[in-house]
Structures are given as C-alpha cells and as structure tokens.
Short mmCIF file of C-alpha atoms and ligand atoms in Angstrom, two decimals:
data_model
loop_
_atom_site.label_atom_id
_atom_site.label_comp_id
_atom_site.label_asym_id
_atom_site.label_seq_id
_atom_site.Cartn_x
_atom_site.Cartn_y
_atom_site.Cartn_z
CA MET P 331 25.41 0.09 0.47
CA LYS P 332 22.24 -0.49 -1.73
CA GLU P 333 20.70 2.71 -3.75
CA LEU P 334 17.12 3.29 -3.16
CA THR P 335 15.69 5.09 -5.77
CA LEU P 336 12.04 6.84 -6.13
CA PRO P 337 10.55 7.31 -9.86
CA ASN P 338 10.18 11.35 -10.39
CA ILE P 339 6.34 11.60 -10.48
CA GLU P 340 4.83 14.34 -12.40
CA LEU P 341 1.07 15.03 -11.61
CA PRO P 342 -0.89 14.20 -14.18
CA GLU P 343 -3.52 16.98 -15.82
CA GLU P 344 -7.34 15.28 -14.21
CA ALA P 345 -5.03 15.43 -10.49
CA GLU P 346 -4.59 19.20 -10.99
CA TYR P 347 -8.43 19.83 -12.05
CA LEU P 348 -8.81 18.04 -9.22
CA ARG P 349 -7.06 20.28 -6.92
CA LYS P 350 -9.09 22.98 -8.18
CA GLU P 351 -11.84 21.41 -7.65
CA ILE P 352 -10.88 20.09 -4.02
CA ARG P 353 -9.65 23.59 -2.93
CA GLU P 354 -13.44 25.24 -3.98
CA PHE P 355 -14.89 22.65 -1.54
CA LEU P 356 -12.51 23.55 1.39
CA ASN P 357 -12.87 27.40 0.97
CA LYS P 358 -16.58 27.53 0.88
CA ALA P 359 -16.81 24.58 3.53
CA SER P 360 -14.30 27.05 5.68
CA ILE P 361 -16.28 30.45 4.81
CA GLN P 362 -19.48 28.56 5.86
CA GLY P 363 -17.87 28.20 9.23
CA SER P 364 -17.81 24.20 8.62
CA PHE P 365 -14.47 24.11 10.49
CA GLU P 366 -11.51 26.33 11.57
CA PRO P 367 -8.15 25.31 10.30
CA LYS P 368 -6.13 23.87 12.62
CA CYS P 369 -2.86 21.68 13.06
CA ASP P 370 -2.49 18.01 13.26
CA THR P 371 -6.01 17.57 12.39
CA TRP P 372 -5.21 14.05 10.37
CA LEU P 373 -5.16 12.77 14.12
CA GLY P 374 -7.12 15.51 16.28
CA GLY P 375 -9.63 16.45 14.07
CA TYR P 376 -12.78 14.84 13.92
CA SER P 377 -15.92 15.41 12.46
CA ALA P 378 -17.95 12.88 11.26
CA GLU P 379 -20.15 15.51 9.42
CA PHE P 380 -17.48 16.46 7.65
CA SER P 381 -15.61 13.04 6.82
CA ARG P 382 -19.41 12.41 5.28
CA LYS P 383 -19.41 15.25 3.00
CA ILE P 384 -15.83 14.27 1.70
CA GLY P 385 -17.44 10.94 0.97
CA GLN P 386 -20.06 12.70 -0.72
CA GLN P 387 -18.01 14.17 -2.71
CA GLY P 388 -15.85 10.76 -3.74
CA TRP P 389 -13.16 11.62 -2.30
CA LEU P 390 -12.98 8.60 0.02
CA GLY P 391 -11.80 5.16 -1.40
CA MET P 392 -10.95 6.91 -4.33
CA THR P 393 -8.28 4.19 -5.75
CA TRP P 394 -11.06 1.15 -4.95
CA PRO P 395 -12.75 -1.04 -7.85
CA LYS P 396 -16.80 0.76 -7.60
CA LYS P 397 -17.83 -2.62 -7.18
CA TYR P 398 -17.00 -1.96 -3.59
CA GLY P 399 -17.72 1.68 -3.54
CA GLY P 400 -15.07 3.06 -4.67
CA HIS P 401 -14.31 5.38 -7.45
CA GLU P 402 -11.26 3.74 -9.47
CA ARG P 403 -8.79 6.65 -9.42
CA SER P 404 -5.36 6.56 -9.22
CA ALA P 405 -3.05 6.73 -6.20
CA LEU P 406 -1.81 10.15 -7.15
CA GLU P 407 -5.28 11.48 -7.44
CA ARG P 408 -5.67 10.63 -3.97
CA PHE P 409 -2.62 11.93 -2.99
CA VAL P 410 -3.57 16.01 -3.86
CA VAL P 411 -7.25 15.14 -2.53
CA THR P 412 -4.98 14.60 1.08
CA GLU P 413 -2.43 17.02 0.91
CA GLU P 414 -4.96 19.60 -0.10
CA LEU P 415 -7.12 18.43 3.37
CA LEU P 416 -3.87 18.67 5.48
CA ALA P 417 -3.44 22.22 3.64
CA ALA P 418 -5.99 23.37 5.12
CA GLY P 419 -6.00 21.96 8.59
CA ALA P 420 -9.64 20.19 7.60
CA PRO P 421 -10.97 17.86 10.68
CA VAL P 422 -10.37 14.29 8.70
CA ALA P 423 -9.26 12.24 11.34
CA ALA P 424 -12.71 10.10 11.74
CA HIS P 425 -11.85 8.73 8.56
CA TRP P 426 -8.16 8.79 8.05
CA PHE P 427 -7.07 5.78 9.00
CA GLY P 428 -9.36 3.37 7.16
CA ASP P 429 -9.01 5.08 3.95
CA ARG P 430 -5.64 5.33 4.06
CA GLN P 431 -5.07 1.91 5.10
CA THR P 432 -7.98 -0.49 6.71
CA GLY P 433 -9.62 0.01 2.96
CA PRO P 434 -6.09 -1.33 1.56
CA LEU P 435 -5.74 -3.82 3.69
CA LEU P 436 -9.17 -5.12 3.38
CA LEU P 437 -8.96 -4.87 -0.43
CA ARG P 438 -5.57 -7.25 -0.11
CA TYR P 439 -6.67 -9.56 2.49
CA GLY P 440 -10.33 -9.43 3.40
CA THR P 441 -12.87 -11.79 2.56
CA GLU P 442 -16.05 -11.25 0.15
CA GLU P 443 -18.10 -10.60 2.74
CA GLN P 444 -16.05 -8.63 4.67
CA LYS P 445 -15.19 -6.22 1.41
CA GLN P 446 -18.47 -6.06 0.34
CA ARG P 447 -19.86 -5.13 4.24
CA PHE P 448 -16.87 -2.66 5.32
CA LEU P 449 -15.79 -0.92 2.32
CA PRO P 450 -18.57 0.87 0.82
CA LEU P 451 -19.29 2.32 4.29
CA LEU P 452 -16.08 3.31 4.32
CA ALA P 453 -16.16 4.71 1.24
CA LYS P 454 -19.21 7.25 2.04
CA GLY P 455 -17.29 8.40 5.24
CA GLU P 456 -19.84 6.58 7.48
CA ILE P 457 -17.55 3.90 9.51
CA TYR P 458 -14.22 4.80 11.51
CA PHE P 459 -11.51 2.28 12.44
CA ALA P 460 -8.96 2.24 14.68
CA ILE P 461 -5.52 0.63 14.81
CA GLY P 462 -5.27 -1.63 17.77
CA LEU P 463 -1.19 -2.64 17.38
CA SER P 464 0.22 -1.43 20.52
CA GLU P 465 -0.01 -2.66 24.01
CA PRO P 466 1.30 -1.30 27.55
CA ASN P 467 4.02 -3.93 27.25
CA SER P 468 4.74 -3.71 23.09
CA GLY P 469 5.32 -0.50 20.86
CA SER P 470 8.42 -0.78 19.39
CA ASP P 471 8.69 -4.48 20.02
CA LEU P 472 5.56 -5.31 18.30
CA ALA P 473 5.88 -9.03 17.81
CA SER P 474 5.82 -9.52 21.55
CA VAL P 475 1.96 -8.59 22.07
CA SER P 476 0.16 -10.41 24.00
CA THR P 477 -3.31 -9.98 23.43
CA ARG P 478 -4.77 -13.49 23.05
CA ALA P 479 -7.34 -14.65 21.08
CA LYS P 480 -8.84 -18.17 21.96
CA LYS P 481 -10.96 -20.35 19.96
CA SER P 482 -14.20 -21.55 21.32
CA GLY P 483 -16.26 -23.15 18.94
CA ASN P 484 -17.08 -20.58 15.96
CA LYS P 485 -16.02 -17.62 17.87
CA TRP P 486 -12.78 -16.15 19.15
CA ILE P 487 -12.77 -15.35 22.92
CA VAL P 488 -10.21 -11.67 23.26
CA ASN P 489 -8.60 -10.77 26.18
CA GLY P 490 -5.92 -8.69 26.69
CA SER P 491 -5.44 -4.47 26.04
CA LYS P 492 -4.07 -2.02 23.70
CA ILE P 493 -2.75 1.56 24.45
CA TRP P 494 -2.62 4.75 22.10
CA THR P 495 -5.43 3.94 20.32
CA SER P 496 -6.42 7.04 18.39
CA GLY P 497 -9.73 7.85 18.37
CA ALA P 498 -11.57 4.09 19.45
CA HIS P 499 -13.88 6.39 21.33
CA HIS P 500 -15.15 7.33 18.17
CA ALA P 501 -14.86 4.19 16.02
CA HIS P 502 -16.87 1.57 15.47
CA TYR P 503 -14.35 -1.32 14.61
CA MET P 504 -10.47 -1.80 15.44
CA ILE P 505 -8.04 -3.74 13.82
CA THR P 506 -6.55 -5.84 16.13
CA LEU P 507 -3.17 -7.50 16.45
CA VAL P 508 -3.73 -10.71 18.35
CA ARG P 509 -1.94 -14.04 19.22
CA THR P 510 -3.97 -16.76 17.68
CA ALA P 511 -1.63 -19.28 18.87
CA PRO P 512 0.38 -19.70 21.94
CA LEU P 513 3.82 -17.64 21.80
CA GLY P 514 6.87 -19.89 20.15
CA ASP P 515 10.29 -19.59 19.44
CA LYS P 516 9.56 -17.20 17.00
CA LYS P 517 7.53 -14.64 18.19
CA HIS P 518 6.13 -13.22 14.69
CA GLU P 519 4.66 -16.21 14.30
CA GLY P 520 1.29 -16.88 15.65
CA LEU P 521 0.07 -13.55 15.09
CA SER P 522 -3.65 -12.75 13.54
CA GLN P 523 -5.63 -9.80 12.95
CA ILE P 524 -9.12 -9.46 13.38
CA LEU P 525 -11.80 -6.68 13.13
CA LEU P 526 -13.28 -5.92 16.50
CA ASP P 527 -16.42 -4.57 16.93
CA LEU P 528 -15.50 -1.51 19.77
CA SER P 529 -19.60 -1.36 20.87
CA ALA P 530 -19.34 -5.45 21.65
CA PRO P 531 -19.46 -6.67 25.39
CA GLY P 532 -16.67 -7.02 27.47
CA ILE P 533 -14.50 -3.94 26.12
CA THR P 534 -13.99 -1.00 28.14
CA ILE P 535 -12.28 2.08 26.39
CA ARG P 536 -10.32 4.54 29.11
CA PRO P 537 -9.05 7.63 27.38
CA ILE P 538 -5.75 9.34 27.98
CA HIS P 539 -6.04 12.78 27.52
CA LEU P 540 -3.23 14.85 25.57
CA MET P 541 -1.46 17.63 27.37
CA THR P 542 -3.77 20.37 25.94
CA GLY P 543 -6.60 18.08 27.68
CA GLU P 544 -8.01 16.89 24.67
CA HIS P 545 -9.29 13.43 24.52
CA HIS P 546 -7.72 11.19 21.35
CA PHE P 547 -5.59 8.14 22.26
CA ASN P 548 -7.02 5.85 24.95
CA GLU P 549 -6.56 2.12 26.64
CA VAL P 550 -8.45 -0.25 24.94
CA ILE P 551 -9.28 -3.28 27.31
CA MET P 552 -10.79 -6.39 26.04
CA GLU P 553 -12.14 -9.12 28.60
CA ASP P 554 -13.88 -12.30 27.11
CA VAL P 555 -15.10 -10.77 24.04
CA GLU P 556 -16.95 -12.96 21.37
CA VAL P 557 -16.13 -12.18 18.10
CA SER P 558 -17.30 -14.69 15.07
CA GLU P 559 -14.52 -16.45 13.12
CA ASP P 560 -15.50 -14.61 10.36
CA MET P 561 -13.90 -11.28 11.46
CA ILE P 562 -10.64 -12.80 11.16
CA ILE P 563 -8.54 -10.80 8.53
CA GLY P 564 -6.85 -12.60 5.63
CA GLU P 565 -5.17 -16.07 6.77
CA GLU P 566 -4.89 -17.11 10.42
CA GLY P 567 -1.18 -16.48 11.54
CA GLU P 568 -0.42 -14.40 9.14
CA GLY P 569 -0.90 -11.36 10.94
CA TRP P 570 2.54 -9.83 11.03
CA LYS P 571 2.99 -10.18 7.77
CA GLN P 572 0.03 -8.15 6.50
CA SER P 573 0.80 -5.42 9.49
CA LEU P 574 3.62 -5.18 7.85
CA ALA P 575 2.32 -4.68 4.71
CA GLU P 576 0.05 -1.95 6.01
CA LEU P 577 3.19 0.45 6.69
CA ALA P 578 4.29 1.90 3.21
CA TYR P 579 0.57 3.10 3.26
CA GLU P 580 1.25 3.98 7.04
CA ARG P 581 4.43 5.86 7.00
CA SER P 582 4.92 7.83 2.98
CA GLY P 583 2.22 10.12 2.82
CA PRO P 584 1.77 13.66 3.09
CA GLU P 585 0.66 13.89 6.92
CA ARG P 586 4.16 12.98 7.81
CA PHE P 587 5.24 15.80 7.06
CA MET P 588 2.36 18.63 6.94
CA SER P 589 1.12 17.93 10.29
CA THR P 590 2.45 21.66 11.32
CA TYR P 591 1.20 22.79 7.35
CA PRO P 592 -1.15 25.66 8.64
CA LEU P 593 1.34 26.86 11.20
CA LEU P 594 4.27 27.09 8.38
CA GLU P 595 1.05 28.81 6.13
CA GLU P 596 0.50 31.27 9.02
CA LEU P 597 4.31 32.44 8.77
CA VAL P 598 4.83 32.58 5.50
CA ARG P 599 1.73 35.00 5.65
CA ARG P 600 2.86 36.94 8.78
CA LEU P 601 6.26 37.61 7.22
CA SER P 602 4.84 38.48 3.69
CA ASP P 603 6.01 42.43 4.37
CA SER P 604 9.35 41.21 6.19
CA ASP P 605 12.37 43.25 4.80
CA SER P 606 14.76 40.82 7.31
CA ASP P 607 16.84 38.34 4.87
CA TYR P 608 17.22 36.12 7.55
CA ALA P 609 13.74 35.43 8.09
CA LYS P 610 13.34 34.86 3.84
CA ILE P 611 16.65 32.52 3.77
CA ALA P 612 15.19 31.08 6.64
CA VAL P 613 11.36 30.38 5.21
CA GLY P 614 12.99 29.58 1.89
CA ARG P 615 14.94 26.36 3.26
CA LEU P 616 11.57 25.50 5.30
CA VAL P 617 9.60 25.71 1.33
CA ALA P 618 12.72 23.96 -0.31
CA ARG P 619 12.89 20.77 2.22
CA LEU P 620 8.80 20.77 1.87
CA TRP P 621 9.62 20.43 -1.78
CA THR P 622 11.86 17.35 -1.49
CA LEU P 623 9.87 15.69 1.44
CA ARG P 624 6.51 15.58 -1.37
CA LYS P 625 8.55 14.50 -4.43
CA MET P 626 9.72 11.61 -2.45
CA SER P 627 6.28 10.88 -0.93
CA LEU P 628 4.99 11.75 -4.53
CA GLY P 629 7.63 8.56 -5.69
CA VAL P 630 6.03 6.07 -3.21
CA ALA P 631 2.66 6.92 -3.88
CA GLY P 632 3.84 5.96 -7.55
CA LEU P 633 5.45 3.32 -6.42
CA LEU P 634 2.03 1.87 -4.72
CA GLU P 635 0.19 2.71 -7.51
CA GLN P 636 2.38 0.53 -9.25
CA GLY P 637 1.36 -2.44 -6.85
CA LYS P 638 4.88 -2.13 -5.14
CA SER P 639 5.39 -2.01 -1.23
CA PRO P 640 8.05 0.24 -0.70
CA GLU P 641 8.64 -0.10 3.47
CA ILE P 642 12.35 1.74 3.45
CA ALA P 643 11.64 4.77 1.53
CA ALA P 644 8.31 4.64 3.49
CA ALA P 645 10.02 4.73 6.17
CA LEU P 646 12.71 7.55 5.29
CA VAL P 647 9.66 9.66 4.37
CA LYS P 648 8.54 9.40 7.81
CA ASP P 649 11.88 9.42 9.67
CA LEU P 650 13.33 12.92 7.25
CA GLY P 651 9.35 14.28 7.54
CA THR P 652 8.59 13.92 11.29
CA GLU P 653 12.10 15.78 11.88
CA TYR P 654 10.89 18.90 9.20
CA GLU P 655 7.18 19.17 11.06
CA ASN P 656 9.11 20.01 14.26
CA GLU P 657 11.79 22.23 12.25
CA ILE P 658 8.94 24.55 11.15
CA ILE P 659 7.99 24.93 14.85
CA LYS P 660 11.91 26.03 15.70
CA VAL P 661 11.60 28.62 12.99
CA ALA P 662 8.18 30.07 13.46
CA ARG P 663 9.31 30.78 17.28
CA LEU P 664 12.33 32.41 15.79
CA LEU P 665 11.42 34.43 14.18
CA ILE P 666 8.17 35.98 15.03
CA PRO P 667 7.64 36.78 19.26
CA SER P 668 4.54 34.97 20.59
CA ASN P 669 2.70 33.81 23.26
CA PRO P 670 1.83 30.28 22.42
CA SER P 671 -1.68 29.10 23.76
CA VAL P 672 -4.47 27.39 22.16
CA THR P 673 -7.20 29.62 23.50
CA ALA P 674 -5.33 32.75 21.97
CA GLU P 675 -6.99 34.92 19.36
CA SER P 676 -4.18 35.34 17.18
CA ARG P 677 -4.31 32.70 14.72
CA PHE P 678 -0.56 32.81 14.81
CA ASP P 679 -0.36 32.07 18.81
CA ALA P 680 -3.33 29.26 18.71
CA LEU P 681 -1.53 27.39 15.57
CA LEU P 682 1.84 27.52 17.47
CA ALA P 683 0.61 26.15 20.43
CA GLN P 684 -1.29 23.21 19.09
CA ALA P 685 1.54 22.43 17.03
CA ILE P 686 3.96 22.71 20.01
CA LEU P 687 1.62 20.49 22.30
CA HIS P 688 1.50 17.77 19.60
CA ALA P 689 5.26 17.78 18.65
CA PRO P 690 6.04 14.69 21.27
CA GLY P 691 4.15 12.39 19.03
CA PHE P 692 5.13 12.80 15.81
CA THR P 693 8.56 11.03 15.99
CA LEU P 694 6.63 8.23 18.02
CA ARG P 695 3.40 7.68 16.13
CA GLY P 696 3.53 4.91 13.43
CA GLY P 697 7.14 3.86 14.36
CA THR P 698 9.75 5.81 16.26
CA THR P 699 12.58 7.97 14.43
CA GLU P 700 15.30 4.96 16.02
CA ILE P 701 13.50 2.08 14.59
CA LEU P 702 12.98 3.52 11.54
CA ARG P 703 17.02 4.71 11.19
CA GLY P 704 17.21 0.45 11.73
CA ILE P 705 14.96 -0.29 9.13
CA ILE P 706 16.15 2.30 7.01
CA ALA P 707 19.77 0.67 7.66
CA ARG P 708 19.15 -2.48 6.98
CA GLY P 709 17.14 -2.24 3.83
CA LEU P 710 20.28 0.20 2.61
CA GLY P 711 22.28 -3.14 3.66
CA VAL P 712 24.74 -0.87 5.99
CA ARG P 713 23.62 -3.27 9.39
C1 FAD G 105 0.01 10.41 18.90
C2 FAD G 105 0.36 9.23 19.21
C3 FAD G 105 -0.48 8.23 18.72
C4 FAD G 105 -0.72 6.94 18.47
N1 FAD G 105 -1.58 6.19 17.62
C5 FAD G 105 -1.71 4.73 17.70
C6 FAD G 105 -3.05 4.10 17.30
O1 FAD G 105 -3.92 4.83 16.74
N2 FAD G 105 -2.59 2.94 17.34
C7 FAD G 105 -1.77 2.09 17.94
O2 FAD G 105 -1.65 0.96 17.89
N3 FAD G 105 -0.67 2.60 18.26
C8 FAD G 105 -0.56 3.85 18.18
N4 FAD G 105 0.45 4.82 19.55
C9 FAD G 105 1.87 4.25 19.38
C10 FAD G 105 2.69 4.36 18.69
O3 FAD G 105 3.10 3.18 17.38
C11 FAD G 105 3.91 3.62 19.85
O4 FAD G 105 4.23 4.98 20.63
C12 FAD G 105 5.36 3.83 19.35
O5 FAD G 105 5.34 2.60 18.48
C13 FAD G 105 6.44 3.47 20.47
O6 FAD G 105 6.20 2.51 21.71
P1 FAD G 105 6.37 2.57 23.13
O7 FAD G 105 5.27 3.96 22.86
O8 FAD G 105 5.94 1.74 23.44
O9 FAD G 105 7.34 2.95 22.94
P2 FAD G 105 8.89 2.03 23.31
O10 FAD G 105 8.98 1.15 22.24
O11 FAD G 105 8.81 1.70 24.71
O12 FAD G 105 10.27 3.08 23.01
C14 FAD G 105 10.47 3.83 23.91
C15 FAD G 105 12.10 4.69 23.39
O13 FAD G 105 12.93 3.53 23.28
C16 FAD G 105 13.63 3.39 21.95
N5 FAD G 105 13.62 1.83 21.53
C17 FAD G 105 13.07 0.97 21.87
N6 FAD G 105 13.43 0.09 20.83
C18 FAD G 105 14.72 0.35 20.56
C19 FAD G 105 15.54 -0.26 19.93
N7 FAD G 105 15.33 -1.52 19.47
N8 FAD G 105 16.37 0.26 19.53
C20 FAD G 105 16.46 1.62 19.15
N9 FAD G 105 15.78 2.39 20.33
C21 FAD G 105 14.75 1.77 20.58
C22 FAD G 105 12.28 3.86 20.85
O14 FAD G 105 13.19 4.65 19.65
C23 FAD G 105 11.78 5.09 22.15
O15 FAD G 105 12.57 6.04 22.18
C24 FAD G 105 0.68 6.25 19.14
C25 FAD G 105 1.47 6.99 19.85
C26 FAD G 105 1.40 8.65 19.44
C27 FAD G 105 2.39 9.21 20.19
#
C-alpha cells in the first residue's frame, strides 16, 4: 500500500490578521441583519448582494493574478476566508463555484480573452457560474455524458440535458461537459468543456425542489443552443482531463466538513452549562474530529499552493468530512430534546431541521462515498 502524506501546515501571521478582519465584518453584517446564520449555505444560501460585498472586501479571487482582478494572496489566506464564511453560516452560494473552481479552471486552461472577460467579474462577485456535469443517465459514470456539441461554421450547436445543476436559475454561465466527438471505444475521449451562457435561446431551466421546498438545483435542457467557438475552454477533446483537474479544488475545502458547523456551534452553546460527562465526551469527540479534518484540508490547501493536484487526499477529505457533517446531526439529536422545524423559533430546532433536510445530499454531491472510496483505494494501490 502506498503512503499518503500531507504537509503539516501552520497558518502564517497574515492569515490570522485576516481572520480578525473577516470576523469583524461578519459580526457587523449579522448584527445589521444582512444575513441569518444557516446550515449548508454554500449550496443553499444565495445573496448576490452579499457576494458583491465579499468581492468588494477583496475576498474573492484571492489567489489570482492582479492583472485579472485577483489579489495575489496565498491559498492559506483564502482558506481562512472560506472557513470563516462557513462558520458564520453566511449566504455564499452565488459566488462559491466560480471562486472555488471556475476561476482556477480558466486561469489554467482558459484563453487570454476568457481570463480577461470573466475573472475580474468573478473577483467582484458580479458573475455566477453553475457546474453542468451530471445528466439524467450520467452521474457517477460521468464519462458517459451524452450532451452533444456539433460544429457548424464558427459555432457549436449544443443539444442535451443536465440535472442536479445547483444554482443554474441564478447563474449567468454554466461550465458544461459536452461530447464534441462521437462516442468511441474510449468514452473519456471526445469530451470538451464549454462556457454556456444560460440566457441563450434554446435553454430551459426547470426547478427541482428540495424536501424543504427550497429551489436549489435544476434540470437544464439545451435545444439547438448556439455557442460561439471561442467559448470552448482549453483544448477540444481535453474536457475529461480538465474536469478531473477541478476535483482537488471541489472536494477538499472546508465546505466538505462544515455544512453543519452552525448547528455544532449552537449545540456547544446549549450545552455550555451541562454537567453531563456523556455530553462533554460526545462534543469533545466532534471537536477533535473537526480539528483533524481541518488539518487535512489545510494540508491539501498547502499542496495546491505548491501547484500540486492532490486528488486522492481531496477524495479522502470529502469522504471523511461528509460523514462527519452527518455525525454532528446525530449527536445533536441525541443530546438535546428537540422539535426540528425550518420555521421553528428556537435557533437549535431551526438549524437542526435545515441540517437534517439537506443531509441526504452531503455524501452524493461532488462524488458519492462509494466512488470516492474506489478512487482512494486505487490511489493507494489496494484495489
Ligand atoms: C445537493 C446536490 C447538488 C448537486 N449539484 C450538482 C451540480 O451543481 N452539478 C452537477 O453536475 N451535479 C450536481 N449534483 C449531482 C451529483 O454530482 C450526483 O448526484 C452524483 O455524482 C451521483 O450521481 P447520480 O445521482 O446519478 O447517482 P448514481 O451514479 O446513479 O449512483 C447511485 C448510487 O449507486 C452508487 N454507485 C454508482 N456507481 C457505482 C460504482 N461504480 N461502484 C459502487 N457504487 C456505485 C453510488 O455511490 C450511489 O450510491 C448534485 C447532487 C446533489 C445531491
């Protein structure tokens, strides 16, 4: 079996200064009523106004070059910003995908024109992206996607449908994995990524409602949608390789173990006067696991900073992290008598309800547990 080692990262002083700055900002915003802390806000908490404010603070596109509107700060400083936003339960969904993965994707593979056009708007929190990978018949087996882009003159004509597309009803563009060459023996070949303008004629966005009634994800249907040829990202036929390169960004961040953090914080607050040793041990275990996951996630951020692409470690963070998010819910239900409801006046009951109703998605989105474990096992040479 191969070894998996992650660097032991200590946050530099400037990152801790930044933490104070962002905490003050978030405290003020929360007191002024700009947002109400919730669970799972990186997927469900949409506020264009809040995302623009975060952009104005210089907290989007933090690691990107200044010439594209970025701030040339470190991945570790970005880590601190993301963990503070998640801990506060702030409404960050509008900019989350763009800042996390579309920006890095364009920086690595995009044309100069695409970088100049999209990155500054992303960094200002003024343009939002959806991720168009999954299809009705292609989820885990992503390489079987059948959305087709055919060349016609200087345009691509796109036909097909995507499903579970988070935030497509708010987003301006969707990074869409399409087949640009007919399916051959090797299904990973002939795939490309295109920047699809979601307001283009021929696109229908249908809501799929969550159990809470919230409209969060969608089905996106594309019928003869015309896309200019310069909207292809990177090389034609390199879509699979490019999509894989995004995964370390997508799977390793603190959002993979902090979706239910506001509930944990409320649980600790509620138990602060408790004499129960059982409760103290249960919460102590949760906090210790959080510390470990955070260390691992920081290790991945450190490797990304060095320009590496640690997909196996990222898969591990996501698998362990999403299990942990569910564990917080279980412990909270066990320790405090509750009547969970999204409309409850009790903050604990409301947070618990949000967490319970969003939880089924935790281990599915971004790759299911079974698929991640297969990747980890293969990566470690035990499969
Ligand atoms: C909240 C949420 C948000 C999402 N947002 C987006 C988004 O923005 N964009 C996007 O493109 N997609 C999105 N998805 C889709 C997500 O990526 C898919 O749900 C996921 O990849 C699984 O695909 P599937 O739903 O088709 O399930 P399937 O692939 O059909 O899997 C069903 C079950 O079979 C298991 N399984 C499948 N193949 C294997 C195998 N080879 N070995 C062992 N077990 C296997 C799976 O683990 C799973 O338990 C989102 C999903 C959720 C829940």
